Amino acid sequence: MDLLPETFRQWFAGKGWQPRAHQLELLGKVRGGASALLIAPTGAGKTLAGFLPSLTDLEARGPIPPGSAFTGIHTLYISPLKALAVDIERNLMKPVREMNLAVTIENRTGDTPQHKRQRQKQRPPDILLTTPEQLALLIASDDAARFFRDLKYVVLDELHSLVTSKRGHLLALGLARLRQHAPDLKAIGLSATVADPMDLQSWLVPQKADGPNHAALVTAAGGARPLITILRSEDRIPWSGHSARYAVPVIYEEIKAHKTTLIFVNTRSQAELLFQELWTINDDSLPIALHHGSLDVGQRRKVEAAMAENKLRAVVATSTLDLGIDWGDVDLVIHAGAPKGASRLAQRIGRANHRMDEPSRAILVPANRFEVLECQAALDANYINAQDTPPSGEGALDVLAQHVLGMACADPFHADDLYEEVTSALPYSWLDRETFDRVLDFAATGGYALKSYERYAKIRQRADGTWRVANPQTAQQYRLNIGTIVEMPMLNVRLVKRNKLGSLGRGGAVLGKVEEYFLEALSQGDTFLFGGKVLRFEGIRENECLVSTAYSSDPKIPAYAGGKFPLSTYLADGVRKLLSGSEQWVGLPEQVRDWLEVQKEVSVLPARDQMLVETFPRASRFFMVIYPFEGRLAHQTCGMLLTRRLDRMGAKPLGFVATDYSLAIWGLEDMGAMIRLGRLRLSELFDEDMLGDDLEAWLNESWMLKRTFRNCAVIAGLIERRHPGQEKTGRQVTVSADLIYDVLRSHEPDHILLQATRQEAAAGLLDIARLGAMLNRIKGHILHKALDRISPLAVPVLLEIGRETVQGEAQESLLAEAAEDLIMDAMQASV
């Protein structure tokens, strides 16, 4: 308590509170000159702890006399969400007013009026609450040094959610620049869920050869353990699917029994479906709302305000409500579908009962049988407080290119100085000078193949050796196009015919829209199911997907349910552990235990370190089902590569389907017999060299790199979406990107943006690192089981063949009827 000024001690006493130990410890470490990371559960007073160094310092300073010289901002707060910055302003102003502190607090987001932004530059508040994009704009202005010269503290909220994305890379570079303006500033990171604290501790401070290279760590003790249960339903748990429709009546009863319920799902389509189902049975006319990123911002703000005022009984939401906004009296969280990660579950559960000393209550609702296992693994992880947040990773080169241009807009710089500054940020501490110089050359010329075009020369070297923005128009364009979030468009699916010469026509009916990420993985000639028809992918022309009728009943890629979170490595291992030991099945529903027992009888359950491969015939096709449990992205990539290999081996594969848990491939040849006769060796099929030539060949044939390049080109500033008074359409951006991509591949294949494109595809869209780790893990541990019919474990993945987004009861009934034959065959195999 001695650390707190008298004003603060009286305020705590007046509330009947005692400052928590971690709040005082953080205050002491920061006052002692250290940056710090605070890890504390929801409701532990993280926000107040993060601002105590600022508020006590400002209280000691007192009010600034009128007519004083310009004073820059004292504290910068950075949030991943605009709504969170607004919420923090409201919550922080309350103690400031109650203690009568002479402290000004304002927010600055994309919604802040221009006149207010200009006034903030002339008369900055003491504490500015903002986002990574607004920070990038502020440091790129020519008065940035004056604005930030008095900066003492940077508070980074929900740090774990910021550092793993390109927004985090941009923020890390911004923090490095702030240290140039205010060398003594201290960074304070706040987070509730952290797998590797040292990663975030290092992220908070400059990386220097002479160290120390990490911030101090403060961890809040205790906190009430959450009360988490897995839904027990009288209805049969589905074998596959993601809707959790079977549980809607039980969810509705829970809503009626609680004050306010937050219902989390993993995708927007799941949110829409569940919201619709709840309203269908809402006989009590309870106020139930929907919240996801595709809704109009005004509608989202209305829902948030109603929640804060406790006017709603339930809200169905995606990750838009994950983070630490105080939503009033939420007393129950329901997670419809498996959480996909232990840390994500902990974050979402923390939305209920926003108090540290009282338990949050949550119900997990598995959408299918494999998700029962995943929910159990997540519950076990929560019991031991296990975390699986991803590491911060290497900084992206397209983000660095954007930052280089921004720094040239602010002030002239020497390349040596900027390189030292950039590499002090953890995500770019790996960066060698040659790569940095290539990024610098890109900003100056666009690269070798584009250097003859004046519009790509955005910075110029002056006589004194410093670099400066080429002209005021370039600086204006930079400010209009800043940021790292590129919307993924929907493409029209247009049915076309080939003429007698084999060329594609231009007319044809539009069958609907499909998300672009599904098409990125396709090569010309691949077939897929859409609107009940098997279509042949012909290519992408501008912003349209061209297809022709496929004269086949076997789509190669029957469905790709993208937009889901990948199953975390930690939970994947937890599911493998559950499968391997029947002594751990005690808490599972009886129907799930029966499913696994029959699997043991008719096939086998793999040990924790094994990968099971089953082969069996069915309906004039031969199937190979693989159980890696490595997540949909890695399985999707694996399926693409395995079908290429199997084709070379003579297995005549027709297609594949992937889920988070398994992967099924079917073909015309008996793959089980090929393995038995030695014509197909599993050790060769799953050799790590599939990530070499096979991967390269597939990438060159698919549209994935071209679409990834577009995103990188937009972020790097090569293609500008926005111009004064106008904005390019998605089609115009795509056409520009496609033309430049073709030029660079032909004339400068080692262009820095092509390098950035491949890095992004490998890290995100393909999950190459995880696939590589899996191939290494299963060496010598592949277990093959040849069967004469489908196994119970294979039923869920085979049910995904032909499955599309369920849009009504009729389609659900058809799927159910088709499933019965599979299920009966599998479960009667033991008779």
XYZ file of N, CA, C and O in Angstrom, residues 404-516:
452
model
N 8.267 0.835 -43.838
C 9.377 1.612 -44.409
C 8.832 2.862 -45.107
O 9.360 3.966 -44.935
N 7.775 2.704 -45.877
C 7.178 3.858 -46.555
C 6.629 4.851 -45.530
O 6.791 6.064 -45.676
N 5.993 4.344 -44.472
C 5.458 5.224 -43.443
C 6.534 6.041 -42.766
O 6.343 7.237 -42.483
N 7.686 5.426 -42.492
C 8.774 6.155 -41.840
C 9.371 7.208 -42.772
O 9.812 8.271 -42.318
N 9.345 6.929 -44.083
C 9.814 7.935 -45.039
C 8.831 9.110 -45.111
O 9.229 10.245 -45.411
N 7.555 8.851 -44.828
C 6.565 9.930 -44.797
C 6.768 10.826 -43.578
O 6.480 12.025 -43.626
N 7.268 10.242 -42.490
C 7.431 11.004 -41.249
C 8.642 11.921 -41.313
O 8.526 13.141 -41.130
N 9.809 11.349 -41.552
C 11.064 12.091 -41.555
C 12.071 11.374 -42.441
O 11.999 10.144 -42.606
N 13.049 12.085 -42.993
C 14.126 11.390 -43.710
C 14.865 10.443 -42.756
O 15.038 10.748 -41.576
N 15.282 9.284 -43.253
C 16.000 8.340 -42.400
C 17.217 7.769 -43.114
O 17.261 7.709 -44.352
N 18.202 7.386 -42.345
C 19.351 6.632 -42.851
C 19.017 5.152 -42.793
O 18.441 4.670 -41.798
N 19.357 4.412 -43.815
C 19.031 2.991 -43.886
C 19.616 2.234 -42.694
O 18.967 1.346 -42.129
N 20.851 2.575 -42.301
C 21.483 1.880 -41.171
C 20.681 2.069 -39.895
O 20.489 1.124 -39.122
N 20.200 3.295 -39.679
C 19.432 3.583 -38.459
C 18.100 2.835 -38.451
O 17.692 2.287 -37.423
N 17.414 2.840 -39.595
C 16.113 2.175 -39.643
C 16.276 0.660 -39.495
O 15.457 0.003 -38.839
N 17.342 0.103 -40.075
C 17.581 -1.340 -39.929
C 17.795 -1.698 -38.461
O 17.227 -2.680 -37.959
N 18.565 -0.903 -37.751
C 18.795 -1.165 -36.327
C 17.488 -1.055 -35.539
O 17.213 -1.859 -34.640
N 16.677 -0.070 -35.895
C 15.381 0.108 -35.215
C 14.449 -1.071 -35.476
O 13.840 -1.614 -34.552
N 14.333 -1.472 -36.731
C 13.424 -2.568 -37.111
C 13.815 -3.871 -36.430
O 12.971 -4.606 -35.909
N 15.091 -4.183 -36.422
C 15.539 -5.458 -35.848
C 15.527 -5.456 -34.325
O 15.746 -6.496 -33.704
N 15.236 -4.309 -33.712
C 15.055 -4.303 -32.261
C 13.684 -4.855 -31.870
O 13.456 -5.219 -30.715
N 12.753 -4.924 -32.838
C 11.427 -5.503 -32.602
C 11.524 -7.020 -32.719
O 12.085 -7.541 -33.688
N 10.969 -7.746 -31.760
C 11.121 -9.205 -31.733
C 10.716 -9.884 -33.035
O 11.453 -10.739 -33.529
N 9.578 -9.547 -33.668
C 9.209 -10.250 -34.897
C 10.215 -10.086 -36.034
O 10.239 -10.899 -36.959
N 11.046 -9.033 -35.966
C 12.016 -8.779 -37.037
C 13.459 -8.909 -36.555
O 14.381 -8.497 -37.266
N 13.663 -9.497 -35.398
C 15.033 -9.656 -34.895
C 15.830 -10.637 -35.742
O 17.061 -10.659 -35.689
N 15.135 -11.450 -36.548
C 15.783 -12.423 -37.434
C 16.270 -11.798 -38.737
O 17.039 -12.411 -39.486
N 15.826 -10.595 -39.043
C 15.979 -10.008 -40.376
C 17.444 -9.714 -40.704
O 18.121 -8.981 -39.981
N 17.939 -10.292 -41.803
C 19.304 -9.991 -42.227
C 19.312 -8.725 -43.073
O 18.282 -8.298 -43.611
N 20.485 -8.140 -43.195
C 20.598 -6.839 -43.876
C 20.251 -6.954 -45.364
O 19.638 -6.043 -45.945
N 20.591 -8.057 -45.988
C 20.301 -8.209 -47.416
C 18.795 -8.165 -47.670
O 18.325 -7.501 -48.600
N 18.016 -8.867 -46.843
C 16.562 -8.868 -47.019
C 15.996 -7.486 -46.746
O 15.096 -7.012 -47.458
N 16.494 -6.809 -45.720
C 16.047 -5.445 -45.436
C 16.318 -4.538 -46.632
O 15.457 -3.733 -47.024
N 17.499 -4.646 -47.215
C 17.842 -3.797 -48.360
C 16.942 -4.096 -49.557
O 16.609 -3.190 -50.336
N 16.524 -5.344 -49.717
C 15.597 -5.682 -50.807
C 14.233 -5.046 -50.567
O 13.579 -4.592 -51.504
N 13.797 -5.015 -49.323
C 12.533 -4.343 -48.991
C 12.667 -2.841 -49.252
O 11.760 -2.205 -49.809
N 13.789 -2.268 -48.866
C 14.039 -0.844 -49.111
C 14.034 -0.543 -50.606
O 13.445 0.444 -51.061
N 14.664 -1.424 -51.390
C 14.695 -1.239 -52.839
C 13.295 -1.344 -53.435
O 12.953 -0.612 -54.373
N 12.478 -2.240 -52.867
C 11.091 -2.358 -53.335
C 10.354 -1.043 -53.116
O 9.617 -0.568 -53.992
N 10.524 -0.428 -51.941
C 9.850 0.845 -51.669
C 10.352 1.948 -52.601
O 9.608 2.869 -52.950
N 11.600 1.840 -53.030
C 12.200 2.884 -53.871
C 11.910 2.699 -55.357
O 11.830 3.687 -56.103
N 11.755 1.449 -55.799
C 11.634 1.195 -57.243
C 10.474 0.270 -57.618
O 10.084 0.224 -58.783
N 9.951 -0.501 -56.663
C 8.983 -1.543 -56.993
C 9.651 -2.853 -57.327
O 8.981 -3.871 -57.507
N 10.981 -2.847 -57.415
C 11.720 -4.045 -57.798
C 12.222 -3.943 -59.219
O 11.806 -3.072 -60.000
N 13.125 -4.832 -59.601
C 13.790 -4.766 -60.907
C 12.792 -4.736 -62.055
O 12.918 -3.927 -62.984
N 11.775 -5.589 -62.015
C 10.850 -5.699 -63.142
C 9.919 -4.491 -63.266
O 9.315 -4.282 -64.319
N 9.803 -3.684 -62.206
C 8.866 -2.559 -62.223
C 9.550 -1.204 -62.127
O 8.873 -0.175 -62.087
N 10.874 -1.186 -62.106
C 11.580 0.060 -61.815
C 11.432 1.116 -62.903
O 11.661 2.298 -62.661
N 11.013 0.721 -64.097
C 10.845 1.721 -65.159
C 9.520 2.470 -65.033
O 9.272 3.420 -65.773
N 8.670 2.047 -64.099
C 7.377 2.717 -63.890
C 7.491 3.701 -62.727
O 7.740 3.307 -61.592
N 7.290 4.967 -63.017
C 7.505 6.021 -62.026
C 6.607 5.869 -60.801
O 6.995 6.207 -59.678
N 5.392 5.344 -60.993
C 4.450 5.303 -59.862
C 4.883 4.348 -58.761
O 4.371 4.413 -57.648
N 5.822 3.447 -59.067
C 6.285 2.511 -58.032
C 7.490 3.048 -57.273
O 7.937 2.433 -56.306
N 8.018 4.186 -57.683
C 9.148 4.806 -56.984
C 8.585 5.706 -55.877
O 8.327 6.893 -56.092
N 8.400 5.152 -54.693
C 7.671 5.853 -53.636
C 8.578 6.568 -52.653
O 8.136 7.462 -51.946
N 9.843 6.169 -52.579
C 10.795 6.901 -51.751
C 12.039 7.183 -52.580
O 12.333 6.463 -53.545
N 12.749 8.231 -52.211
C 13.955 8.619 -52.960
C 15.095 8.887 -51.990
O 14.869 9.378 -50.877
N 16.319 8.603 -52.436
C 17.495 8.867 -51.610
C 18.009 10.272 -51.920
O 18.215 10.641 -53.081
N 18.219 11.053 -50.888
C 18.663 12.430 -51.044
C 20.185 12.486 -51.087
O 20.876 11.499 -50.862
N 20.692 13.674 -51.356
C 22.140 13.851 -51.507
C 22.899 13.485 -50.235
O 24.049 13.024 -50.291
N 22.263 13.673 -49.074
C 22.946 13.362 -47.816
C 22.843 11.883 -47.426
O 23.240 11.488 -46.334
N 22.278 11.073 -48.339
C 22.188 9.633 -48.083
C 20.911 9.199 -47.387
O 20.667 7.994 -47.236
N 20.074 10.143 -46.954
C 18.828 9.767 -46.274
C 17.731 9.485 -47.294
O 17.783 9.951 -48.443
N 16.744 8.724 -46.846
C 15.595 8.380 -47.683
C 14.393 9.207 -47.256
O 14.138 9.401 -46.076
N 13.615 9.656 -48.262
C 12.459 10.512 -47.993
C 11.346 10.125 -48.963
O 11.606 9.648 -50.065
N 10.084 10.326 -48.547
C 8.960 10.020 -49.431
C 9.094 10.829 -50.714
O 9.555 11.981 -50.708
N 8.701 10.224 -51.852
C 8.959 10.836 -53.154
C 8.203 12.137 -53.341
O 8.737 13.104 -53.902
N 6.947 12.208 -52.872
C 6.148 13.416 -53.069
C 4.969 13.403 -52.104
O 4.630 12.361 -51.526
N 4.304 14.542 -51.926
C 3.177 14.605 -50.978
C 2.019 13.674 -51.353
O 1.312 13.171 -50.481
N 1.824 13.442 -52.654
C 0.736 12.563 -53.074
C 0.956 11.132 -52.585
O 0.019 10.437 -52.170
N 2.222 10.689 -52.608
C 2.533 9.350 -52.116
C 2.243 9.240 -50.625
O 1.705 8.237 -50.153
N 2.580 10.272 -49.864
C 2.287 10.282 -48.433
C 0.784 10.229 -48.181
O 0.309 9.520 -47.280
N 0.021 10.970 -48.993
C -1.431 10.955 -48.846
C -1.986 9.561 -49.137
O -2.857 9.055 -48.410
N -1.476 8.924 -50.199
C -1.936 7.576 -50.546
C -1.581 6.573 -49.447
O -2.362 5.672 -49.139
N -0.418 6.745 -48.843
C -0.027 5.853 -47.749
C -1.044 5.934 -46.612
O -1.495 4.916 -46.092
N -1.409 7.127 -46.240
C -2.323 7.302 -45.104
C -3.718 6.770 -45.413
O -4.432 6.322 -44.517
N -4.107 6.815 -46.677
C -5.421 6.287 -47.060
C -5.449 4.760 -47.055
O -6.512 4.159 -46.891
N -4.299 4.131 -47.237
C -4.267 2.679 -47.439
C -3.573 1.915 -46.324
O -3.280 0.726 -46.469
N -3.331 2.561 -45.207
C -2.604 1.935 -44.114
C -3.403 0.773 -43.520
O -4.628 0.754 -43.553
N -2.695 -0.211 -42.977
C -3.358 -1.332 -42.303
C -2.995 -2.667 -42.926
O -2.389 -2.741 -43.992
N -3.391 -3.741 -42.236
C -3.017 -5.087 -42.674
C -4.215 -6.007 -42.875
O -4.043 -7.185 -43.155
N -5.418 -5.468 -42.724
C -6.615 -6.306 -42.867
C -7.137 -6.165 -44.288
O -7.547 -5.088 -44.714
N -7.113 -7.263 -45.034
C -7.610 -7.287 -46.408
C -8.823 -8.209 -46.443
O -8.729 -9.382 -46.098
N -9.953 -7.669 -46.844
C -11.177 -8.464 -46.879
C -11.068 -9.565 -47.926
O -10.588 -9.342 -49.032
N -11.524 -10.767 -47.565
C -11.552 -11.892 -48.499
C -12.882 -11.865 -49.242
O -13.939 -12.035 -48.637
N -12.864 -11.642 -50.557
C -14.128 -11.469 -51.277
C -14.853 -12.784 -51.571
O -14.275 -13.869 -51.476
N -16.117 -12.633 -51.918
C -16.913 -13.737 -52.442
C -16.871 -13.648 -53.961
O -16.953 -12.557 -54.531
N -16.752 -14.776 -54.629
C -16.694 -14.802 -56.083
C -17.967 -15.418 -56.647
O -18.475 -16.415 -56.110
N -18.467 -14.819 -57.727
C -19.579 -15.438 -58.440
C -19.129 -16.757 -59.050
O -18.028 -16.854 -59.594
N -19.976 -17.763 -58.965
C -19.725 -19.039 -59.641
C -20.517 -19.013 -60.948
O -21.750 -19.059 -60.936
N -19.806 -18.909 -62.065
C -20.468 -18.791 -63.374
C -20.267 -20.063 -64.186
O -19.135 -20.508 -64.402
N -21.374 -20.644 -64.641
C -21.328 -21.862 -65.450
C -21.066 -21.488 -66.905
O -21.816 -20.703 -67.506
N -20.010 -22.018 -67.497
C -19.649 -21.697 -68.874
C -19.530 -22.980 -69.685
O -19.396 -24.077 -69.128
N -19.568 -22.830 -70.981
C -19.399 -23.964 -71.892
C -18.165 -23.728 -72.750
O -17.748 -22.597 -72.971
N -17.583 -24.812 -73.210
C -16.451 -24.717 -74.140
C -16.981 -24.750 -75.570
O -17.901 -25.503 -75.895
N -16.373 -23.931 -76.438
C -16.770 -23.971 -77.852
C -16.055 -25.107 -78.575
O -15.305 -25.873 -77.954
N -16.258 -25.206 -79.855
C -15.681 -26.315 -80.623
C -14.159 -26.303 -80.595
O -13.512 -27.335 -80.774
N -13.579 -25.132 -80.383
C -12.109 -25.033 -80.337
C -11.555 -25.284 -78.947
O -10.347 -25.221 -78.725
N -12.455 -25.522 -77.990
C -12.002 -25.796 -76.624
C -11.876 -24.562 -75.756
O -11.497 -24.668 -74.592
N -12.192 -23.388 -76.295
C -12.090 -22.157 -75.505
C -13.355 -21.965 -74.671
O -14.442 -22.394 -75.060
N -13.179 -21.295 -73.538
C -14.301 -21.040 -72.648
C -15.114 -19.859 -73.142
O -14.560 -18.841 -73.565
N -16.437 -19.992 -73.088
C -17.304 -18.894 -73.444
C -17.377 -17.873 -72.325
O -16.910 -18.111 -71.209
N -18.003 -16.738 -72.604
C -18.085 -15.679 -71.599
C -19.455 -15.605 -70.938
O -19.592 -15.019 -69.874
N -20.471 -16.164 -71.540
C -21.803 -16.092 -70.970
C -21.999 -17.135 -69.889
O -21.061 -17.603 -69.255
N -23.228 -17.497 -69.662
C -23.521 -18.536 -68.693
C -24.177 -18.007 -67.440
O -23.999 -16.842 -67.067
N -24.915 -18.888 -66.816
C -25.665 -18.499 -65.628
C -24.756 -18.402 -64.404
O -23.783 -19.144 -64.269
N -25.091 -17.463 -63.503
C -24.405 -17.375 -62.212
C -25.147 -18.293 -61.237
O -26.347 -18.134 -60.995
N -24.429 -19.273 -60.687
C -25.035 -20.280 -59.821
C -25.076 -19.853 -58.359
O -25.777 -20.460 -57.557
N -24.319 -18.839 -58.011
C -24.246 -18.404 -56.616
C -22.883 -17.821 -56.330
O -22.140 -17.450 -57.246
N -22.535 -17.745 -55.054
C -21.245 -17.198 -54.642
C -20.518 -18.200 -53.765
O -21.142 -18.964 -53.026
N -19.197 -18.173 -53.839
C -18.380 -19.039 -53.002
C -17.214 -18.212 -52.459
O -16.717 -17.300 -53.138
N -16.804 -18.502 -51.230
C -15.700 -17.754 -50.630
C -14.395 -18.098 -51.333
O -14.125 -19.255 -51.669
N -13.571 -17.088 -51.503
C -12.385 -17.245 -52.325
C -11.402 -18.259 -51.773
O -10.725 -18.958 -52.525
